[in-house]
Coordinates of C-alpha atoms in Angstrom, one line a residue:
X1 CA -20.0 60.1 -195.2
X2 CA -21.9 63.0 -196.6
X3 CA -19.6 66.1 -197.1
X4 CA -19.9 68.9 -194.5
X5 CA -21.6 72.0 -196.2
X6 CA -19.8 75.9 -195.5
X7 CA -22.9 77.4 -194.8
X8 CA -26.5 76.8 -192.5
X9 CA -28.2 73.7 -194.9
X10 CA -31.5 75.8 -194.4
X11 CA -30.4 78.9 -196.2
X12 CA -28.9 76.6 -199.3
X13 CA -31.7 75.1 -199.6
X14 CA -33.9 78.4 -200.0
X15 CA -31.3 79.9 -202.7
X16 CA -33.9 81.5 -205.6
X17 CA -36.5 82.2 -203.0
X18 CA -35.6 84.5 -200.4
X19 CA -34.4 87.8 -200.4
X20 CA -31.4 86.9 -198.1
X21 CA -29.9 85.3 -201.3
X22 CA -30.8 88.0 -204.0
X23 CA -27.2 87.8 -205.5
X24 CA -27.7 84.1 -206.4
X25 CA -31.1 84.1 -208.0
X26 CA -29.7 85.5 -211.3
X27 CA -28.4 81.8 -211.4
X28 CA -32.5 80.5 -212.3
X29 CA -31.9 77.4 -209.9
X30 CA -35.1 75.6 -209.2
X31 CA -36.2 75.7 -205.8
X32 CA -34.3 72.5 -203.0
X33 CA -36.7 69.9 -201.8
X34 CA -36.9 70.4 -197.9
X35 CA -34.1 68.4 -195.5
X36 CA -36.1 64.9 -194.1
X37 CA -35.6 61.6 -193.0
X38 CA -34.9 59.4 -196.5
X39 CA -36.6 55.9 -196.5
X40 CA -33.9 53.2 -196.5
X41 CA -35.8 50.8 -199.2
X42 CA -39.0 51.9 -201.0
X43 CA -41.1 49.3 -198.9
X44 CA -41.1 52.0 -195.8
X45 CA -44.2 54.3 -195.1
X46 CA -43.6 57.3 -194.1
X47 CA -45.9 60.0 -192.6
X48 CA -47.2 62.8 -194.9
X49 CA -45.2 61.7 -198.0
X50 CA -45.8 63.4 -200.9
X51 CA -44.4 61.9 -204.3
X52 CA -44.6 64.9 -205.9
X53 CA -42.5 67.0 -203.9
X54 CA -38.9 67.9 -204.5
X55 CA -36.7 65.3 -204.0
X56 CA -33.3 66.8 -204.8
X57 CA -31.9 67.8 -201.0
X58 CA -29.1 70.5 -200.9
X59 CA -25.5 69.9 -201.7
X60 CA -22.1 71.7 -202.5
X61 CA -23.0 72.1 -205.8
X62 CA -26.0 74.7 -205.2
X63 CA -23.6 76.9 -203.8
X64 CA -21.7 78.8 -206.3
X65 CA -18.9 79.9 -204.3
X66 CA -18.2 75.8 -203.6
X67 CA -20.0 74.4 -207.1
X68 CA -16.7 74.6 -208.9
X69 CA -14.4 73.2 -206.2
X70 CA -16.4 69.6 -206.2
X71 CA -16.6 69.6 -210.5
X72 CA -16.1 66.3 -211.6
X73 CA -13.1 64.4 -212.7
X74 CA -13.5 65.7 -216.6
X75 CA -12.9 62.3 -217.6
X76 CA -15.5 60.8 -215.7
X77 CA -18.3 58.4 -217.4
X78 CA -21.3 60.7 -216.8
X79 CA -19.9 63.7 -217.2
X80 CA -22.4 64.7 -220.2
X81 CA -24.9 64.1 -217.8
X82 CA -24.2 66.5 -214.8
X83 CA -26.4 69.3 -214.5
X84 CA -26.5 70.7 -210.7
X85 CA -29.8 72.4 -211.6
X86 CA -31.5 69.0 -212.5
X87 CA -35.0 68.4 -209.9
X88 CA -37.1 65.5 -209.3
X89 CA -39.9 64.5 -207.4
X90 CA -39.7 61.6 -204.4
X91 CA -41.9 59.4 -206.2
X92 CA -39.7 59.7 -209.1
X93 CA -36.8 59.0 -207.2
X94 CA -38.5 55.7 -205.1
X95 CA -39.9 54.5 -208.9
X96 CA -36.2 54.7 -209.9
X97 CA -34.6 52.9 -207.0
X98 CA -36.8 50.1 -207.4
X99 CA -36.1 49.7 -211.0
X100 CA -32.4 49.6 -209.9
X101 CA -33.4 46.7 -207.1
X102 CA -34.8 44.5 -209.6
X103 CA -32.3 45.1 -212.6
X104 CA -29.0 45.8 -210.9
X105 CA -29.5 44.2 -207.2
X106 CA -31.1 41.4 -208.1
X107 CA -28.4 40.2 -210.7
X108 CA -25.4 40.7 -208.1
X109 CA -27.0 38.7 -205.7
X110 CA -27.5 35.9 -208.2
X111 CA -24.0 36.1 -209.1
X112 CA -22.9 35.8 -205.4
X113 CA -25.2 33.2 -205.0
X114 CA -23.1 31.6 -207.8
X115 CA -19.6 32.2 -206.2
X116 CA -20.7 31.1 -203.3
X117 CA -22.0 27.9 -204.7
X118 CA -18.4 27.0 -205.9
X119 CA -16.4 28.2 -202.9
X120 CA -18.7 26.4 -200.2
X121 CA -19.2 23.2 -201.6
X122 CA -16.3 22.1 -199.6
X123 CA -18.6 21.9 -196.4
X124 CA -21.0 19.5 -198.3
X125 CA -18.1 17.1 -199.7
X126 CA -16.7 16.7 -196.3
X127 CA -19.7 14.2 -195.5
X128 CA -19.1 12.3 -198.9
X129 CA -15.4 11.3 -197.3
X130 CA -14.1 13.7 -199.3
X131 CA -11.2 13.8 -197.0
X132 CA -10.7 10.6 -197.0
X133 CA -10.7 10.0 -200.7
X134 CA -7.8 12.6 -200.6
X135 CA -6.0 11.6 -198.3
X136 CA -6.2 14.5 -196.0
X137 CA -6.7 15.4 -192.9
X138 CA -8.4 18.8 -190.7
X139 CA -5.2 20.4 -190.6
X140 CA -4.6 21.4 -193.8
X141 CA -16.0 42.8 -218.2
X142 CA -14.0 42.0 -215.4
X143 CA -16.8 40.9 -212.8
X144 CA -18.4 38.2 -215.6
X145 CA -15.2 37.4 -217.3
X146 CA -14.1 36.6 -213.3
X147 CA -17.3 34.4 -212.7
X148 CA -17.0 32.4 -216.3
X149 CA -13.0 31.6 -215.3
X150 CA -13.8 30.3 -211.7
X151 CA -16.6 28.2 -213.1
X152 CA -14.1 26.4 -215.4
X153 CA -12.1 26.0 -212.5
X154 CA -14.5 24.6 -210.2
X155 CA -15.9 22.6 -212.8
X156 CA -12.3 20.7 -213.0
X157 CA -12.5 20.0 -209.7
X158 CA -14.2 16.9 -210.8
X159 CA -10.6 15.5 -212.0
X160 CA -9.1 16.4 -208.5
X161 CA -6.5 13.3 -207.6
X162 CA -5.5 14.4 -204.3
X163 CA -3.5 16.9 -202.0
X164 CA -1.5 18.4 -203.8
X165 CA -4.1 19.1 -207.1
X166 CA -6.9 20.2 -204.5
X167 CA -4.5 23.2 -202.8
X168 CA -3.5 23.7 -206.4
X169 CA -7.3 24.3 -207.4
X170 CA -8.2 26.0 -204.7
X171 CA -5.5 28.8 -205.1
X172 CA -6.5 29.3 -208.8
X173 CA -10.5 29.2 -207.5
X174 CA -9.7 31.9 -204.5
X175 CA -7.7 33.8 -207.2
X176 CA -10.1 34.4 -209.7
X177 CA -12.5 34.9 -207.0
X178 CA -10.6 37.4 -204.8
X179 CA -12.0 40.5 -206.6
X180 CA -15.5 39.9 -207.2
X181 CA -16.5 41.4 -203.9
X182 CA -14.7 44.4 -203.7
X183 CA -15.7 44.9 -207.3
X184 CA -19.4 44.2 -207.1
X185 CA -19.3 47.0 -204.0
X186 CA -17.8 49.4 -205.7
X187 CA -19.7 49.0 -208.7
X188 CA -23.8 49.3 -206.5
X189 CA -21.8 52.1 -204.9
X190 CA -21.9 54.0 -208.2
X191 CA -26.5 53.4 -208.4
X192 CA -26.8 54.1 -204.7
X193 CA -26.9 56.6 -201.6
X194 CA -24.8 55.8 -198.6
X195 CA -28.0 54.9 -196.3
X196 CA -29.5 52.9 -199.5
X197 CA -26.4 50.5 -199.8
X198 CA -26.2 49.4 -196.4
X199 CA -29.3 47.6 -196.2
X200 CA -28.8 46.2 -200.0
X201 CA -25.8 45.1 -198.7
X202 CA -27.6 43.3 -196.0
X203 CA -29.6 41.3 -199.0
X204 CA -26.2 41.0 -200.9
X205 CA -25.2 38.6 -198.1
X206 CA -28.3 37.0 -197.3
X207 CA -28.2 35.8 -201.2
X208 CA -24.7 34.0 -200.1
X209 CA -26.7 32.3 -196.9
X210 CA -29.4 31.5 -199.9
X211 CA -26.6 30.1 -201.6
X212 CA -25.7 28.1 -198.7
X213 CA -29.3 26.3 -198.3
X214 CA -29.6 25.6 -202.5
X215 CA -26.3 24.1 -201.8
X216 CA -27.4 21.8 -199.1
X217 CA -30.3 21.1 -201.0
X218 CA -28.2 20.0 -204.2
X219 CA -25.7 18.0 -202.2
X220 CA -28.4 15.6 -200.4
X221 CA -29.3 14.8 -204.1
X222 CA -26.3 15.1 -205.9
X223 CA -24.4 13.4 -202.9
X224 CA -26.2 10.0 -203.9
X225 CA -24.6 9.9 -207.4
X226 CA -21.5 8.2 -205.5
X227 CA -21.1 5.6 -208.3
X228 CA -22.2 6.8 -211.0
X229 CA -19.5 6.1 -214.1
X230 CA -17.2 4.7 -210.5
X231 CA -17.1 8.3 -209.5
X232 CA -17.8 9.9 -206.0
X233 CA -20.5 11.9 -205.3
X234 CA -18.5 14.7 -204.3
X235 CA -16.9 15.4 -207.4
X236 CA -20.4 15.5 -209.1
X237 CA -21.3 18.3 -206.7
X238 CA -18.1 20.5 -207.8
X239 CA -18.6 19.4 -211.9
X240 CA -22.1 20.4 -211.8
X241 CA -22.8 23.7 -209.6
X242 CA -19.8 24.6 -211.4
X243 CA -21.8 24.5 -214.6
X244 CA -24.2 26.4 -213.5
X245 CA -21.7 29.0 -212.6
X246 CA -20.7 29.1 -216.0
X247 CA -23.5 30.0 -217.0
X248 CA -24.7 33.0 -214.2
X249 CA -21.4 34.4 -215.8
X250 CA -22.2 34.4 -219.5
X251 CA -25.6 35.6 -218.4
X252 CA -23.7 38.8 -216.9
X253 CA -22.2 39.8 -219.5
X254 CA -25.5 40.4 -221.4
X255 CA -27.1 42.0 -218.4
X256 CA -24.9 44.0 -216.8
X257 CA -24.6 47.8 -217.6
X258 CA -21.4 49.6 -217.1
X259 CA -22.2 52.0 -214.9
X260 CA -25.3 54.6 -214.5
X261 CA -25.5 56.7 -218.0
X262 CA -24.8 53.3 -219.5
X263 CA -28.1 52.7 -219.6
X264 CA -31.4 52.6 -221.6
X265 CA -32.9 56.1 -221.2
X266 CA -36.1 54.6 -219.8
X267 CA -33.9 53.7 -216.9
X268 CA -32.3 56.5 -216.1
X269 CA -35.1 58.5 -215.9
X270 CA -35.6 62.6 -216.8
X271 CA -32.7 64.6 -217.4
X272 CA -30.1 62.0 -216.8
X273 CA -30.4 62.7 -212.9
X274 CA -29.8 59.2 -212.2
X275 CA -26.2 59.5 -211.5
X276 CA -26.5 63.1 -209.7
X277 CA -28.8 62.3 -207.3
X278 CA -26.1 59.8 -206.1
X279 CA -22.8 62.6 -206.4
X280 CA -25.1 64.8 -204.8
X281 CA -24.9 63.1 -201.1
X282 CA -21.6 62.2 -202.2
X283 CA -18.9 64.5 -204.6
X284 CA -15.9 62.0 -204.4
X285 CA -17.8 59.3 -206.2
X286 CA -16.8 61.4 -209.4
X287 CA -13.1 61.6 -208.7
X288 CA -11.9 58.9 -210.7
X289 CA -13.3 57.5 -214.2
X290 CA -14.2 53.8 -214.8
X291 CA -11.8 53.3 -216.9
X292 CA -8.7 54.9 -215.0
X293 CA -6.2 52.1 -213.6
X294 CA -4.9 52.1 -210.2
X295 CA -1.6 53.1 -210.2
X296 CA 1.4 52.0 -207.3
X297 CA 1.2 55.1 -205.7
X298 CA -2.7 55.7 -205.9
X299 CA -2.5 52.1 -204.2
X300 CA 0.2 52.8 -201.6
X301 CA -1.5 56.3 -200.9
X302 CA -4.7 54.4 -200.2
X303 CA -2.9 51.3 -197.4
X304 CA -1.2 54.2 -195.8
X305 CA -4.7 55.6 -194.8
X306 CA -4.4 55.2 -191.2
X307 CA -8.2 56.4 -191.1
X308 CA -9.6 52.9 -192.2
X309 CA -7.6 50.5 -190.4
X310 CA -9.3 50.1 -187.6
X311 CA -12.3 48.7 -189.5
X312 CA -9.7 46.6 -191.5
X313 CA -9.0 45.3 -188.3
X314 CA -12.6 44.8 -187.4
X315 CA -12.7 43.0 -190.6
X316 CA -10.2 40.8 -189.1
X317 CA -11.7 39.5 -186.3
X318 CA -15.5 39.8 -186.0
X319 CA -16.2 36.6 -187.3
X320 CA -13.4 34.6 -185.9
X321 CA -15.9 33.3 -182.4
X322 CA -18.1 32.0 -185.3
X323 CA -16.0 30.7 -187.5
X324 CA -14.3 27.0 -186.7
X325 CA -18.4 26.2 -185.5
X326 CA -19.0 27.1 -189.1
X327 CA -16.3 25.4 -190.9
X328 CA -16.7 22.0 -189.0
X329 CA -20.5 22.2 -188.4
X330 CA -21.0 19.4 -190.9
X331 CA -18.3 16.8 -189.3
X332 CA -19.9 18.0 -185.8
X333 CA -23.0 16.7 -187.2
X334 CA -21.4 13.1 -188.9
X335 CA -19.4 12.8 -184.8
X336 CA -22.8 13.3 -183.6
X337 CA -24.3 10.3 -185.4
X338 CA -26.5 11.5 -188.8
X339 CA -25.4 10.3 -192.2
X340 CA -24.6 11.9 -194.8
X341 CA -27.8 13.1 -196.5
X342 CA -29.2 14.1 -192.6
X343 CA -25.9 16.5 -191.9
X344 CA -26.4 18.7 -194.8
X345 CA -30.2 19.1 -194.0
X346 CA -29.3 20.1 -190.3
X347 CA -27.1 22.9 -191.7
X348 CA -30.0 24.7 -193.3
X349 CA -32.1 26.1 -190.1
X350 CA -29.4 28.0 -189.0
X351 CA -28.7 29.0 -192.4
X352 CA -32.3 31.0 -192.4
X353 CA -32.2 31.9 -189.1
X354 CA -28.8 33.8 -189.8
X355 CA -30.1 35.6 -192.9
X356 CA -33.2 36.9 -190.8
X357 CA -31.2 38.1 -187.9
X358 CA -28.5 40.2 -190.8
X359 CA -30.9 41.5 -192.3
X360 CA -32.6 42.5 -189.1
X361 CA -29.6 43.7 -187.9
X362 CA -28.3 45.4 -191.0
X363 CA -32.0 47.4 -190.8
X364 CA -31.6 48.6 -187.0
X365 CA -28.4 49.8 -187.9
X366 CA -29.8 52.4 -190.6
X367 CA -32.5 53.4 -188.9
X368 CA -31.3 54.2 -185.5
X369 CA -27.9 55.7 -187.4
X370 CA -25.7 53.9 -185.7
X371 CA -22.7 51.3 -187.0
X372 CA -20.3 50.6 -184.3
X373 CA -22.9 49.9 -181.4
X374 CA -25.2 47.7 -183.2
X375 CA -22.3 45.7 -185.4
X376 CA -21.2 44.9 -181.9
X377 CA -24.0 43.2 -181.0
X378 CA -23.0 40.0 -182.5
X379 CA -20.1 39.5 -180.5
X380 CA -22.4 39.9 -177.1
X381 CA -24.9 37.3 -178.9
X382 CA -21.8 34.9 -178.9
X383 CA -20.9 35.2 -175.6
X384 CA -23.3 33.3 -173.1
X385 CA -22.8 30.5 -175.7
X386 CA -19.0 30.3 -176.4
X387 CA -19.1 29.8 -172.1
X388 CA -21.4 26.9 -172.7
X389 CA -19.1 25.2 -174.6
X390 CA -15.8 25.9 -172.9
X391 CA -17.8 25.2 -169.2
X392 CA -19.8 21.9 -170.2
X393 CA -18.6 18.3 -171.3
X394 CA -20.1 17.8 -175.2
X395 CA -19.6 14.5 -175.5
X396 CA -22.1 13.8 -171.9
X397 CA -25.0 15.8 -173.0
X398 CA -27.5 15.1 -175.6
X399 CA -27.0 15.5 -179.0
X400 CA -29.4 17.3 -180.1
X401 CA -28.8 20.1 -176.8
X402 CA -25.6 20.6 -178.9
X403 CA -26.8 20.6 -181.9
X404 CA -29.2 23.8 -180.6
X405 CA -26.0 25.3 -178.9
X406 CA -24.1 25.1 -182.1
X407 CA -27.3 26.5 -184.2
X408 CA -27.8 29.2 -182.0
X409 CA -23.9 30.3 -182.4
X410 CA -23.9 30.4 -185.9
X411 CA -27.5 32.7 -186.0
X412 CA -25.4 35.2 -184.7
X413 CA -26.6 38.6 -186.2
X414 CA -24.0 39.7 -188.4
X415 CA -23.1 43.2 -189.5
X416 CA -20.7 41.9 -192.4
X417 CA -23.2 44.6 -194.5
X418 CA -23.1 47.4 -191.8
X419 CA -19.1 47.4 -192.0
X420 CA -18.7 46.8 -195.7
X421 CA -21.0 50.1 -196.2
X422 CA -18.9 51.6 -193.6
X423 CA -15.8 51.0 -194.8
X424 CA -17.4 52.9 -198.0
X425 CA -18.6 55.8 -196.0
X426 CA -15.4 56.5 -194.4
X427 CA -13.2 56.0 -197.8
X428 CA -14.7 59.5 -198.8
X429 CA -13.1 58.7 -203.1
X430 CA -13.6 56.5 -205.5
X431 CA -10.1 55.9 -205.5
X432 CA -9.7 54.8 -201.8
X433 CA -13.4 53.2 -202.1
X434 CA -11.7 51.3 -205.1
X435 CA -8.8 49.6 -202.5
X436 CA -10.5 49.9 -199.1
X437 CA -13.0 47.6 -200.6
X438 CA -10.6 44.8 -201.7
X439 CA -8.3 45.6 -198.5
X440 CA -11.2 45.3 -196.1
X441 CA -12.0 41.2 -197.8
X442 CA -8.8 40.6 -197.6
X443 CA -8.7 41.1 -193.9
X444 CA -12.1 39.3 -193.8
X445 CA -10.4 36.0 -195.8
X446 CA -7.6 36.0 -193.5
X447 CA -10.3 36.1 -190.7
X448 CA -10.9 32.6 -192.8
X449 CA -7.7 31.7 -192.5
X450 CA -7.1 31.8 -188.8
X451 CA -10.3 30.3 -188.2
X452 CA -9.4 27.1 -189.8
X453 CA -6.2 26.8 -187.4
X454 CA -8.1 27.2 -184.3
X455 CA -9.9 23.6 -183.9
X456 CA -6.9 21.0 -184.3
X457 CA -6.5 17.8 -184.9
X458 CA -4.4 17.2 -181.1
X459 CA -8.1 19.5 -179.4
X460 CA -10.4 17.2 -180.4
X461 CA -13.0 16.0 -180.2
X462 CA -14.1 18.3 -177.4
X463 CA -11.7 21.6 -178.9
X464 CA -11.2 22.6 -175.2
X465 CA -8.1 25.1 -176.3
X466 CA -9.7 26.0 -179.2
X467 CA -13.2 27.3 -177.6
X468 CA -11.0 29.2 -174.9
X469 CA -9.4 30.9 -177.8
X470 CA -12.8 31.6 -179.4
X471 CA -14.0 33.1 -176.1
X472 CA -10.9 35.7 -175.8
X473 CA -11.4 36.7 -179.5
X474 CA -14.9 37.4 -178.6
X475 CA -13.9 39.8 -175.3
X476 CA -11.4 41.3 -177.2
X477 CA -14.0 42.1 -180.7
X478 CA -16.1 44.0 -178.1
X479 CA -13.3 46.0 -176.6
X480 CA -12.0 46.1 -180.1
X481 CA -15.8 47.9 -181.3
X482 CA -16.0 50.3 -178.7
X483 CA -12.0 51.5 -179.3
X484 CA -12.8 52.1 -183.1
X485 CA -16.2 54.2 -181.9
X486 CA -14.0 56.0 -180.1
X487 CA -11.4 56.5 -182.2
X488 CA -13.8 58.5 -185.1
X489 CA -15.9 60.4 -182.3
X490 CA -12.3 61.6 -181.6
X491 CA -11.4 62.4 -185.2
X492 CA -14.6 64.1 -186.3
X493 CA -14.0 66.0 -183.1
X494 CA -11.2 66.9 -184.2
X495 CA -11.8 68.3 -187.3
X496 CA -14.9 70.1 -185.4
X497 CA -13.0 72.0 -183.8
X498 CA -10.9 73.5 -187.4
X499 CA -13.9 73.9 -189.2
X500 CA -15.7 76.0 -186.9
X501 CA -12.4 78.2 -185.9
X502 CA -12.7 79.1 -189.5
X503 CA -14.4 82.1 -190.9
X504 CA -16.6 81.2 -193.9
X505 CA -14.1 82.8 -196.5
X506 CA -11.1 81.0 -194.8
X507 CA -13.2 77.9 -195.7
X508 CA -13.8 78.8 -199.1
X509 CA -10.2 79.6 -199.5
X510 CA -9.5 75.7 -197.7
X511 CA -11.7 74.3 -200.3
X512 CA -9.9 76.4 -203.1
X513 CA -6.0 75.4 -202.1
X514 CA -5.7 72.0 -199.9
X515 CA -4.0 69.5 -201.7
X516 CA -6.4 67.4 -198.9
X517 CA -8.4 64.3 -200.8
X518 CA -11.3 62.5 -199.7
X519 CA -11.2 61.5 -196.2
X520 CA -8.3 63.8 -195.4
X521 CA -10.3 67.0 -195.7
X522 CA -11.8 68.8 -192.9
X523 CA -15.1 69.3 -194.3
X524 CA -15.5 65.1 -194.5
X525 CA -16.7 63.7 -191.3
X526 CA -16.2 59.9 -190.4
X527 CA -19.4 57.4 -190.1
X528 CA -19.2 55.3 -186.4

């Protein structure tokens, strides 16, 4: 969240035009831009936009008694491009972020789309007897160089010979996997504003849902090469979307800038301002270079930040209601009666419904400025239908009633974007930004992980227990929202109340002497 200013916003952003600020216009700054509303993505009108007005909105460093306490780390990667005196115009700034759409968001979604190809196969081998043929049963350059090993990994799943080699490959696959999220966050976090992430983040995951519905698609083909050399279809489906995998990663080597000055100047734009405008709304994102490794006790500093737990914990849970549905959606559909090349058809509607509704959701939540509220909303969503199922008899009512109960569920509108660009806001440094990002997946993969334990092999078919349990988790997600929204209206409160009991040189002299860093200083103020 942006950094709270020491004096009024208004009179910063007037500094070399008024007489009140006579002793700073030695300084030659260009005049501020005036304090408005920002667009969230270029495709919003606004009412009397002007591109050619000033674009650059006031920050900590326009005021020189704060400038030098928010330098940057002298070591970091753009450091021969800061220049707090740098202006643009908004239709500069709009030209630039769509540039950055199409050549850096773009390419991260692809390579989602491509992780997501290998790690949710699974669902589609499940209706080639993929369990069967096992012998199992329900119970049981760093971003490219990450997406070419998994490839070769999930490629080799065509030689899998049972148990005991699948949990083997599937360790190695979630392995080499594990970091690309938290990576590819921090990495857009470095080419966009706080309010501009969360609703790229929002496309982010609707390229995984795209994912989902190209791998359908591929699996009702590649399914029916069961045969072929006395193979099964399913290990097909893992050889070849593995491939293409493989490539996506070589592809990103090529493609893929290291960060913002790393650029070709055309991109950047004028004065190298690309990377300021960006430090501007936030000063921690210079705190740490790109090359600087994490050490133990940068790590343990960053779990031991209370602050950012309770959206861990969010991370934990939120999906949970949704999740067994999810994971057994395309044996629901076999019990129910449609082969094989009909299941993994009937998994793409909800597929596009869900992407329309994140997306939807992920928007309301930037433009009304609110996280916990709206994020929350998918729990209530799940509620009227987790009662269907635990109050009426599956197995008496018609299929295809379930089939829309079960659809329905899984279009849940889910703010997976909202809290992964929260979780950034409240980190408040690239160093806790750096682990809050991996910590907050890991939550969400254990979220995974309890999921798959809930439906059991002694509940079925009709998963009575496990549907009770679903509705609890869901009760306890919205009491679970409304504590955390809470909890940072209470801390920001807080902190309130310090700031303003200070005198405006006491908070000079706070800026000058707390050993305080990112989201333990008083002047940051938590996003809810």
């Amino acid at each position: 969240m942006a950094t709270v200013l020491t004096r009024n916003k208004t009179k910063i952003s007037k500094y070399g035009t008024t007489e009140e600020t006579t002793s700073l216009l030695a300084i030659d700054v260009a005049p501020l831009g005036a304090p408005i509303d920002e667009k969230r993505f270029w495709f919003q009108r606004r009412r009397n936009y002007d591109p050619d007005a000033i674009a650059t909105q006031a920050s900590v460093f326009d005021d020189p008694d704060t400038a030098d306490r928010y330098e940057p780390h002298p070591e970091w990667e753009n450091i021969h491009r800061f220049d707090p005196s740098a202006r643009w115009s908004w239709g500069e700034e709009h030209s630039l972020v769509r540039k950055i759409d199409w050549r850096i968001m773009v390419w991260a979604c692809i390579m989602f789309m491509a992780l997501e190809l290998d790690r949710a196969n699974i669902q589609q081998a499940l209706t080639d007897n993929f369990l069967g043929d096992l012998g199992m049963t329900t119970n049981d350059r760093w971003i490219p160089a990450q997406m070419v090993l998994w490839s070769l990994i999930a490629s080799t799943q065509f030689w899998l010979s049972g148990r005991h080699s699948f949990l083997i490959f599937r360790a190695l696959l979630g392995m080499l996997q594990g970091g690309f999220i938290p990576d590819v966050i921090l990495y857009l976090s470095y080419f966009y504003k706080h309010h501009e992430l969360s609703l790229r983040l929002g496309f982010f995951w609707t390229a995984m849902s795209l994912a989902d519905i190209f791998s359908a698609l591929f699996a009702s083909g590649i399914l029916h090469m069961r045969g072929v050399n006395g193979q099964a279809g399913w290990r097909w489906l893992f050889l070849i979307e593995g491939l293409i995998t493989f490539v996506a990663g070589v592809f990103g080597f090529l493609l893929m800038p290291a960060g913002p000055c790393q650029t070709a100047s055309w991109f950047r734009g004028k004065q190298g301002w690309f990377s300021k405008r960006v430090l501007r709304e936030d000063p921690g994102k210079s705190g740490m270079h790109n090359r600087e490794a994490i050490t133990p006790q940068l790590l343990w500093n960053s779990l031991k930040d209370f602050d950012l737990w309770p959206i861990y914990l969010i991370g934990l849970t939120f999906e949970i209601p949704m999740g067994p549905p999810k994971l057994y959606l395309t044996l629901t559909l076999r019990s129910l009666g449609f082969d094989t090349f009909q299941s993994n058809l009937l998994s793409i509607p909800y597929t596009i419904g869900h992407m329309i509704m994140m997306l939807g959701l992920t928007y309301i939540g930037e433009i009304f400025k609110e996280l916990s509220f709206v994020s929350m909303i998918g729990q209530v969503w799940a509620l009227p239908l987790l009662i269907f199922l635990n109050i009426v008899n599956t197995d008496e009512i018609n299929r295809w009633l379930f089939y829309f109960v079960i659809i329905l569920l899984l279009m849940y509108p889910n703010p997976h974007p909202i809290q992964v660009g929260w979780n950034s806001r409240n980190s408040g440094s690239v160093r806790s930004r750096t682990v809050s990002a991996a910590c907050y997946n890991m939550f969400v993969q254990g979220s995974g992980i309890i999921s798959s334990n809930i439906y059991r092999e002694d509940d079925a078919p009709l998963y009575k227990r496990g549907n009770r349990w679903l509705l609890a988790i869901a009760c306890g997600n919205i009491a679970l929202y409304l504590s955390v929204k809470a909890y940072y209206v209470w801390r920001n409160k807080q902190r309130d109340r310090r700031w303003s009991a200070m005198t405006e040189d006491e908070r000079l002299d706070y800026l000058s002497t707390t050993t305080d860093e990112g989201n333990k200083r008083l002047d940051f103020r938590f996003a809810h």
